Short mmCIF file of C-alpha atoms and ligand atoms in Angstrom, two decimals:
data_model
loop_
_atom_site.label_atom_id
_atom_site.label_comp_id
_atom_site.label_asym_id
_atom_site.label_seq_id
_atom_site.Cartn_x
_atom_site.Cartn_y
_atom_site.Cartn_z
CA MET A 12 15.02 16.39 -1.71
CA SER A 13 12.97 13.20 -2.07
CA GLU A 14 11.16 12.31 -5.05
CA VAL A 15 7.29 12.20 -4.85
CA VAL A 16 5.64 9.36 -6.44
CA LEU A 17 1.99 9.00 -7.30
CA VAL A 18 0.83 5.46 -6.81
CA THR A 19 -2.51 4.76 -8.07
CA GLY A 20 -4.01 1.37 -6.55
CA GLY A 21 -1.65 1.78 -3.82
CA SER A 22 -3.64 -0.07 -1.43
CA GLY A 23 -3.90 -3.21 -3.55
CA PHE A 24 -1.99 -6.35 -3.25
CA ILE A 25 1.00 -5.34 -5.35
CA GLY A 26 0.39 -1.56 -4.93
CA SER A 27 0.93 -1.90 -1.07
CA HIS A 28 3.93 -3.85 -1.24
CA THR A 29 5.43 -1.41 -3.70
CA CYS A 30 4.30 1.62 -1.59
CA LEU A 31 6.39 0.09 1.18
CA GLU A 32 9.48 -0.63 -0.89
CA LEU A 33 9.43 2.86 -2.22
CA LEU A 34 9.17 4.61 1.31
CA ASP A 35 11.79 2.21 2.42
CA HIS A 36 13.99 3.42 -0.13
CA GLY A 37 13.78 7.10 0.36
CA TYR A 38 10.76 8.05 -1.82
CA ASP A 39 8.02 10.10 -0.83
CA ILE A 40 4.44 8.62 -1.98
CA VAL A 41 0.83 9.76 -2.39
CA VAL A 42 -1.87 7.10 -3.11
CA LEU A 43 -4.93 7.19 -5.10
CA ASP A 44 -7.33 4.23 -4.51
CA ASP A 45 -10.98 3.64 -4.87
CA TYR A 46 -10.81 0.61 -2.41
CA SER A 47 -13.09 -1.48 -4.83
CA ASN A 48 -10.64 -4.49 -4.47
CA SER A 49 -8.61 -3.45 -1.31
CA SER A 50 -8.56 -1.95 2.19
CA PRO A 51 -7.44 1.38 3.64
CA ILE A 52 -5.83 -0.48 6.36
CA ALA A 53 -3.40 -1.98 4.21
CA LEU A 54 -2.03 1.62 3.77
CA ASP A 55 -2.28 2.14 7.65
CA ARG A 56 -0.11 -1.15 7.80
CA VAL A 57 2.53 0.48 5.29
CA ARG A 58 2.74 3.59 7.51
CA GLU A 59 3.27 1.29 10.52
CA LEU A 60 5.99 -0.68 8.63
CA SER A 61 7.62 2.15 7.16
CA GLY A 62 7.47 4.57 10.07
CA ARG A 63 6.51 7.30 7.23
CA GLN A 64 3.44 9.22 6.59
CA PHE A 65 1.51 9.71 3.34
CA VAL A 66 -1.41 11.34 1.89
CA ALA A 67 -4.13 8.89 0.23
CA TYR A 68 -6.86 10.21 -1.85
CA THR A 69 -10.15 8.04 -2.37
CA GLY A 70 -11.51 8.17 -5.91
CA ASP A 71 -11.79 6.64 -9.38
CA ILE A 72 -8.99 6.63 -11.76
CA ARG A 73 -11.25 7.93 -14.26
CA ASP A 74 -12.21 10.85 -12.34
CA GLN A 75 -10.34 13.98 -14.16
CA PRO A 76 -11.31 16.62 -11.92
CA LEU A 77 -10.03 14.80 -9.13
CA LEU A 78 -6.74 13.57 -10.97
CA ASN A 79 -6.42 17.28 -11.75
CA ARG A 80 -6.60 18.33 -8.33
CA ILE A 81 -4.29 15.75 -7.04
CA PHE A 82 -1.55 16.80 -9.79
CA GLU A 83 -2.06 20.49 -8.78
CA LEU A 84 -1.25 19.74 -4.96
CA HIS A 85 1.95 17.91 -5.85
CA ARG A 86 4.98 17.80 -7.80
CA PHE A 87 5.29 14.49 -8.91
CA ALA A 88 8.65 13.09 -10.22
CA ALA A 89 6.78 9.94 -11.44
CA VAL A 90 3.68 7.61 -11.39
CA VAL A 91 3.37 4.11 -10.83
CA HIS A 92 0.03 3.04 -12.27
CA PHE A 93 -1.69 -0.19 -10.38
CA ALA A 94 -5.41 1.08 -10.39
CA ALA A 95 -7.09 -1.66 -12.54
CA LYS A 96 -9.32 -4.73 -12.58
CA LYS A 97 -7.32 -7.74 -12.88
CA ALA A 98 -9.29 -11.26 -12.49
CA VAL A 99 -9.38 -13.26 -15.85
CA ALA A 100 -12.36 -14.84 -15.19
CA GLU A 101 -14.35 -11.79 -14.01
CA SER A 102 -13.25 -9.86 -17.06
CA VAL A 103 -15.05 -12.61 -19.39
CA ARG A 104 -18.20 -11.82 -17.34
CA ILE A 105 -17.78 -7.95 -17.29
CA PRO A 106 -15.53 -6.85 -20.09
CA LEU A 107 -17.08 -3.30 -20.56
CA ASP A 108 -16.06 -2.55 -16.98
CA TYR A 109 -12.59 -3.80 -17.62
CA TYR A 110 -12.08 -1.54 -20.68
CA SER A 111 -13.66 1.33 -18.93
CA ILE A 112 -11.44 1.11 -15.85
CA ASN A 113 -8.34 -0.21 -17.27
CA VAL A 114 -8.04 1.56 -20.69
CA THR A 115 -10.01 4.80 -20.15
CA GLY A 116 -8.56 5.08 -16.86
CA THR A 117 -5.10 4.84 -18.00
CA VAL A 118 -5.88 7.56 -20.68
CA ALA A 119 -7.23 9.66 -18.13
CA LEU A 120 -4.32 9.39 -16.18
CA LEU A 121 -1.91 10.10 -18.91
CA GLU A 122 -3.84 13.21 -19.96
CA ALA A 123 -3.44 14.55 -16.25
CA MET A 124 0.41 13.66 -16.68
CA MET A 125 0.78 15.60 -19.81
CA ARG A 126 -1.31 18.43 -18.48
CA HIS A 127 1.08 18.77 -15.29
CA ASP A 128 4.40 18.01 -17.27
CA VAL A 129 5.11 14.63 -15.41
CA GLN A 130 7.06 12.40 -17.75
CA ARG A 131 7.93 9.00 -16.06
CA LEU A 132 5.51 6.33 -15.93
CA VAL A 133 5.62 2.93 -14.14
CA PHE A 134 2.79 0.81 -15.80
CA SER A 135 1.37 -2.37 -14.19
CA SER A 136 1.21 -4.50 -17.29
CA SER A 137 0.62 -8.26 -17.55
CA CYS A 138 2.06 -11.65 -18.97
CA SER A 139 -1.59 -12.53 -19.77
CA ILE A 140 -1.02 -10.44 -22.96
CA TYR A 141 1.05 -13.49 -24.21
CA GLY A 142 -2.13 -15.56 -23.81
CA ASP A 143 -1.73 -18.50 -26.45
CA ALA A 144 1.80 -17.58 -27.54
CA PRO A 145 3.50 -20.63 -28.61
CA GLY A 146 6.52 -22.19 -26.84
CA GLY A 147 8.34 -22.28 -23.47
CA PRO A 148 9.50 -19.14 -21.69
CA LEU A 149 8.34 -16.14 -23.11
CA ASP A 150 10.58 -13.09 -23.80
CA GLU A 151 9.27 -9.70 -24.52
CA SER A 152 9.43 -10.43 -28.24
CA ALA A 153 6.81 -13.05 -28.01
CA PRO A 154 3.50 -12.10 -30.06
CA ALA A 155 0.89 -10.67 -28.35
CA MET A 156 -2.17 -13.19 -28.30
CA PRO A 157 -4.50 -12.20 -25.38
CA THR A 158 -7.29 -14.53 -24.92
CA ASN A 159 -9.31 -12.47 -22.52
CA PRO A 160 -10.76 -9.06 -21.97
CA TYR A 161 -8.34 -8.53 -19.14
CA ALA A 162 -5.34 -9.36 -21.01
CA ARG A 163 -6.63 -7.50 -24.04
CA SER A 164 -7.40 -4.16 -21.89
CA LYS A 165 -3.54 -4.20 -20.67
CA TRP A 166 -2.38 -4.84 -24.41
CA MET A 167 -4.47 -1.92 -25.48
CA CYS A 168 -3.04 0.21 -22.52
CA GLU A 169 0.63 -0.66 -23.97
CA GLN A 170 -0.31 0.42 -27.49
CA ILE A 171 -1.82 3.58 -26.10
CA LEU A 172 1.49 4.12 -24.16
CA MET A 173 3.50 3.42 -27.13
CA ASP A 174 1.70 6.19 -29.20
CA ALA A 175 1.96 8.82 -26.13
CA CYS A 176 5.61 8.27 -26.07
CA TYR A 177 5.84 8.92 -29.99
CA ARG A 178 3.79 11.95 -29.44
CA HIS A 179 5.56 13.34 -26.52
CA ASP A 180 9.45 13.13 -26.63
CA GLY A 181 10.05 13.47 -22.91
CA LEU A 182 7.64 10.78 -21.72
CA SER A 183 9.29 7.67 -20.61
CA VAL A 184 7.16 4.53 -19.94
CA ALA A 185 8.29 1.22 -18.29
CA ALA A 186 5.49 -1.37 -18.88
CA LEU A 187 6.16 -4.27 -16.52
CA ARG A 188 4.60 -7.64 -17.60
CA TYR A 189 4.55 -9.41 -14.38
CA PHE A 190 3.66 -13.12 -14.22
CA ASN A 191 1.83 -14.39 -11.29
CA PRO A 192 2.56 -12.37 -8.06
CA ILE A 193 1.98 -14.44 -4.67
CA GLY A 194 2.81 -14.22 -1.29
CA ALA A 195 3.01 -11.70 1.10
CA HIS A 196 5.50 -9.32 3.37
CA ALA A 197 7.61 -11.31 5.59
CA SER A 198 6.28 -9.26 8.50
CA GLY A 199 2.65 -10.72 8.02
CA LEU A 200 1.25 -7.28 8.33
CA LEU A 201 0.90 -7.09 4.15
CA GLY A 202 -0.70 -9.75 2.21
CA GLU A 203 -3.33 -10.60 -0.58
CA GLU A 204 -6.65 -9.88 0.78
CA PRO A 205 -9.09 -9.08 -2.14
CA LEU A 206 -12.44 -8.25 -1.14
CA GLY A 207 -15.01 -11.12 -1.54
CA GLU A 208 -14.33 -14.64 -2.70
CA PRO A 209 -10.43 -14.71 -4.39
CA SER A 210 -10.37 -15.28 -8.08
CA ASN A 211 -6.45 -16.06 -7.83
CA LEU A 212 -5.32 -19.36 -6.90
CA LEU A 213 -3.00 -18.79 -4.16
CA PRO A 214 -5.26 -16.49 -2.03
CA TYR A 215 -8.02 -18.90 -2.43
CA LEU A 216 -5.80 -21.78 -1.58
CA THR A 217 -4.90 -20.06 1.62
CA GLN A 218 -8.36 -19.63 2.57
CA ALA A 219 -9.23 -23.04 1.76
CA ALA A 220 -6.61 -24.20 4.10
CA ALA A 221 -7.78 -22.10 6.87
CA ARG A 222 -11.26 -23.61 6.07
CA ARG A 223 -12.65 -20.28 5.20
CA ARG A 224 -13.43 -21.35 1.74
CA PRO A 225 -14.92 -24.75 0.40
CA PRO A 226 -12.05 -26.80 -1.23
CA VAL A 227 -10.01 -25.47 -4.07
CA THR A 228 -11.45 -26.40 -7.74
CA VAL A 229 -8.47 -27.26 -9.90
CA PHE A 230 -9.79 -25.69 -13.02
CA GLY A 231 -8.91 -28.27 -15.54
CA ALA A 232 -6.70 -31.35 -15.62
CA ASP A 233 -6.61 -31.72 -19.36
CA TYR A 234 -4.07 -29.09 -20.37
CA ASP A 235 -0.83 -30.00 -22.26
CA THR A 236 1.32 -29.32 -19.27
CA VAL A 237 3.40 -31.79 -16.87
CA ASP A 238 0.55 -32.79 -14.97
CA GLY A 239 -2.35 -31.47 -17.01
CA THR A 240 -3.11 -28.71 -14.58
CA GLY A 241 -2.29 -24.98 -15.55
CA VAL A 242 1.32 -23.62 -15.58
CA ARG A 243 2.21 -20.37 -14.48
CA ASP A 244 5.34 -18.54 -13.30
CA TYR A 245 4.66 -17.35 -9.65
CA ILE A 246 6.67 -14.47 -8.60
CA HIS A 247 6.93 -13.20 -5.03
CA VAL A 248 5.21 -9.84 -4.51
CA GLU A 249 8.28 -8.35 -2.81
CA ASP A 250 10.11 -9.33 -5.93
CA VAL A 251 7.62 -7.78 -7.83
CA ALA A 252 7.68 -4.51 -5.74
CA SER A 253 11.55 -4.25 -6.03
CA GLY A 254 11.00 -4.66 -9.82
CA HIS A 255 9.03 -1.42 -10.00
CA ARG A 256 11.59 0.22 -7.86
CA ALA A 257 14.52 -0.72 -10.20
CA ALA A 258 12.07 0.81 -13.06
CA LEU A 259 11.77 3.99 -11.14
CA GLY A 260 15.44 4.41 -10.47
CA ARG A 261 16.39 4.19 -14.19
CA ASN A 262 16.89 7.58 -15.92
CA ASP A 263 17.84 5.82 -19.23
CA ILE A 264 14.57 4.73 -20.40
CA GLN A 265 13.83 6.29 -23.42
CA GLY A 266 10.19 6.18 -24.67
CA PHE A 267 8.40 2.92 -24.28
CA LEU A 268 9.99 -0.02 -22.75
CA ARG A 269 8.30 -3.33 -22.05
CA LEU A 270 10.05 -5.72 -19.52
CA ASN A 271 8.97 -9.01 -17.90
CA LEU A 272 8.92 -9.60 -14.36
CA GLY A 273 9.06 -13.38 -13.85
CA THR A 274 11.32 -16.18 -12.30
CA GLY A 275 11.44 -18.45 -15.32
CA VAL A 276 10.08 -21.12 -13.31
CA GLY A 277 7.01 -22.85 -14.05
CA THR A 278 4.67 -24.37 -11.39
CA SER A 279 1.50 -26.40 -12.13
CA VAL A 280 -1.39 -25.83 -9.79
CA LEU A 281 -0.97 -29.46 -8.34
CA GLN A 282 2.57 -28.66 -7.80
CA LEU A 283 1.66 -25.40 -5.93
CA ILE A 284 -0.75 -27.16 -3.98
CA ARG A 285 1.95 -29.75 -2.97
CA GLN A 286 4.46 -26.65 -2.21
CA PHE A 287 1.94 -24.97 0.07
CA GLU A 288 1.42 -27.98 1.79
CA ALA A 289 5.08 -28.86 2.26
CA ALA A 290 5.88 -25.40 3.33
CA THR A 291 3.12 -25.30 6.02
CA GLY A 292 2.59 -28.68 7.01
CA LEU A 293 -1.10 -28.37 6.20
CA THR A 294 -3.38 -30.37 3.94
CA VAL A 295 -5.16 -28.41 1.18
CA PRO A 296 -8.57 -29.82 0.05
CA PHE A 297 -9.22 -29.75 -3.51
CA THR A 298 -11.32 -31.42 -6.34
CA ILE A 299 -10.74 -31.21 -10.25
CA GLY A 300 -13.30 -29.36 -12.01
CA PRO A 301 -13.77 -27.92 -15.76
CA ARG A 302 -11.51 -25.40 -17.45
CA ARG A 303 -12.08 -21.75 -16.82
CA PRO A 304 -13.08 -19.45 -19.51
CA GLY A 305 -9.91 -17.52 -20.67
CA ASP A 306 -7.31 -19.72 -19.27
CA VAL A 307 -4.31 -20.83 -21.13
CA ASP A 308 -2.10 -23.83 -20.70
CA ALA A 309 1.12 -22.36 -19.49
CA LEU A 310 2.70 -18.91 -19.05
CA VAL A 311 6.29 -18.71 -17.94
CA ALA A 312 8.86 -15.77 -18.16
CA ASP A 313 12.08 -15.48 -19.80
CA ALA A 314 13.03 -12.75 -17.49
CA GLY A 315 16.59 -12.35 -19.05
CA LEU A 316 16.10 -8.70 -20.48
CA ALA A 317 15.50 -7.12 -17.01
CA SER A 318 18.40 -8.94 -15.42
CA GLU A 319 20.61 -7.75 -18.65
CA MET A 320 19.22 -4.20 -18.58
CA TRP A 321 18.96 -3.43 -14.92
CA GLY A 322 20.45 -6.14 -13.15
CA TRP A 323 17.24 -6.97 -11.66
CA HIS A 324 16.01 -10.51 -10.78
CA SER A 325 13.69 -12.42 -8.71
CA THR A 326 15.38 -13.67 -5.50
CA ARG A 327 12.62 -15.49 -3.56
CA THR A 328 11.07 -19.06 -4.32
CA VAL A 329 7.41 -20.43 -4.70
CA ALA A 330 8.04 -22.07 -1.08
CA ASP A 331 9.07 -18.59 0.33
CA ALA A 332 5.75 -17.39 -1.11
CA CYS A 333 3.62 -20.02 0.30
CA ARG A 334 5.30 -19.64 3.57
CA ASP A 335 4.98 -15.77 3.68
CA ALA A 336 1.10 -16.25 2.45
CA TRP A 337 0.22 -18.44 5.29
CA ALA A 338 1.89 -16.42 7.83
CA PHE A 339 -0.22 -13.48 6.65
CA ALA A 340 -3.32 -15.49 6.82
CA LEU A 341 -2.61 -16.71 10.40
CA ALA A 342 -1.63 -13.04 11.51
CA ASN A 343 -5.09 -12.00 9.88
CA PRO A 344 -7.81 -14.76 10.09
CA ALA A 345 -10.47 -12.28 9.11
CA GLY A 346 -8.31 -10.35 6.44
CA TYR A 347 -7.63 -6.53 6.96
CA THR A 348 -9.36 -5.67 9.92
CA ASP A 349 -8.50 -3.15 12.41
CA ARG A 350 -6.60 -4.76 14.92
CA ALA A 351 -7.67 -2.20 17.57
CA MET A 352 -11.20 -2.95 16.86
CA ALA A 353 -10.54 -6.95 16.70
CA GLY A 354 -9.31 -6.55 20.33
CA PRO A 355 -6.85 -9.11 21.99
C1 WQD B 22 -3.49 -19.58 -12.04
C2 WQD B 22 -3.93 -20.87 -12.49
C3 WQD B 22 -6.09 -21.42 -13.00
C4 WQD B 22 -8.02 -20.15 -9.23
C5 WQD B 22 -3.21 -13.91 -12.76
C6 WQD B 22 -3.73 -12.47 -12.49
C7 WQD B 22 -3.40 -11.43 -13.47
C8 WQD B 22 -1.95 -11.73 -14.14
C9 WQD B 22 -1.52 -13.02 -14.31
C10 WQD B 22 -0.74 -9.74 -13.34
C11 WQD B 22 -4.79 -20.95 -13.58
C12 WQD B 22 -5.87 -22.03 -11.80
C13 WQD B 22 -7.03 -20.50 -10.16
C14 WQD B 22 -8.50 -21.58 -8.70
C15 WQD B 22 -7.37 -22.91 -10.16
N1 WQD B 22 -1.02 -10.92 -13.25
N2 WQD B 22 -6.85 -21.81 -10.67
N3 WQD B 22 -8.30 -22.76 -9.17
O1 WQD B 22 -5.29 -16.35 -14.30
O2 WQD B 22 -2.88 -16.70 -14.40
O3 WQD B 22 -3.90 -14.41 -13.53
O4 WQD B 22 -1.75 -13.76 -13.08
O5 WQD B 22 -1.31 -8.99 -14.13
O6 WQD B 22 -3.62 -10.18 -12.92
O7 WQD B 22 -5.12 -12.58 -12.41
O8 WQD B 22 -3.99 -16.30 -12.01
O9 WQD B 22 -4.35 -17.43 -10.02
O10 WQD B 22 -6.35 -16.94 -11.25
O11 WQD B 22 -4.91 -18.73 -12.04
O12 WQD B 22 -7.13 -24.06 -10.71
O13 WQD B 22 -9.67 -21.57 -7.73
O14 WQD B 22 -4.60 -21.53 -11.44
O15 WQD B 22 -6.89 -22.15 -13.93
O16 WQD B 22 -4.01 -22.06 -14.27
P1 WQD B 22 -4.12 -15.91 -13.63
P2 WQD B 22 -4.90 -17.36 -11.30
#
């Protein structure tokens, strides 16, 4: 009998790739999404790629009556919780929306899980919690120094999850602090297609390369980094998806566990632009602009714990991710549109 997993935010960038990973490895899934930053077409692509069917509910993660109905209709073995807002700059502009959706939504989900005796949770946490933490590659013992409402909302969720695990003996939580997920599924059918103007670097860069957007603005060239531009640890989204499957496959997680999902390799903004150009043969137009509020110089993972505990590590490169992101953009020049509607 396959385990049934609820995937909140399952039509999003990381959610859709994780849904496919779980289906391809024998899980049954149910999805809840409000499509505020994604398209239900992504789920149709997951059905097409996996050859599997699954139910998707439309709604807000804070909707407790809806959550109760879903938990009454399905016997979940576990939950993977992606549903949240996740853009650093946007969180500075609308902090209360971030706390309401990310924090209140996580509490509503936890209450539904406890009411229905669902004891396993994989939580979408974030490297942004480290914020201005000093030093090089960051391991899970590095201090939490979040510098923006998005990062603080994820840190608050981790505190809530730790308290819930302390109170409820059987509850096990894997909080996966992923670094910067990028790329697309190798098929070209799944990728990163946020609604409206992308706030993250690679999806914006990809659209600028396709001349769907004005040139990239490099947010600051005066950071204390190799070339003055921001350094991040870019991890292929398919590796992030496999990390979530690795977490679900564990039955030895006692209480709360936090784990980095990263590559250990830092790449600056200018280096990513050059890597994208080398991987695609394109020229990416860009200009240098001021720093973006909430950003930090560098965030690079020490990903050793996931490897040591679970034998999990990233297997794809930044160049792979650039190539796959561009393949998705070429196959989907207008993003997630119904190809039947789009015609030949
Ligand atoms: C990366 C770098 C920008 C856009 C993301 C997710 C967050 C979390 C961590 C999972 C920074 C620079 C960006 C642009 C630029 N992941 N940049 N021009 O802010 O690190 O956060 O990863 O939880 O959910 O949002 O990613 O891609 O926005 O920025 O120069 O147009 O690129 O300053 O140095 P960020 P990002």
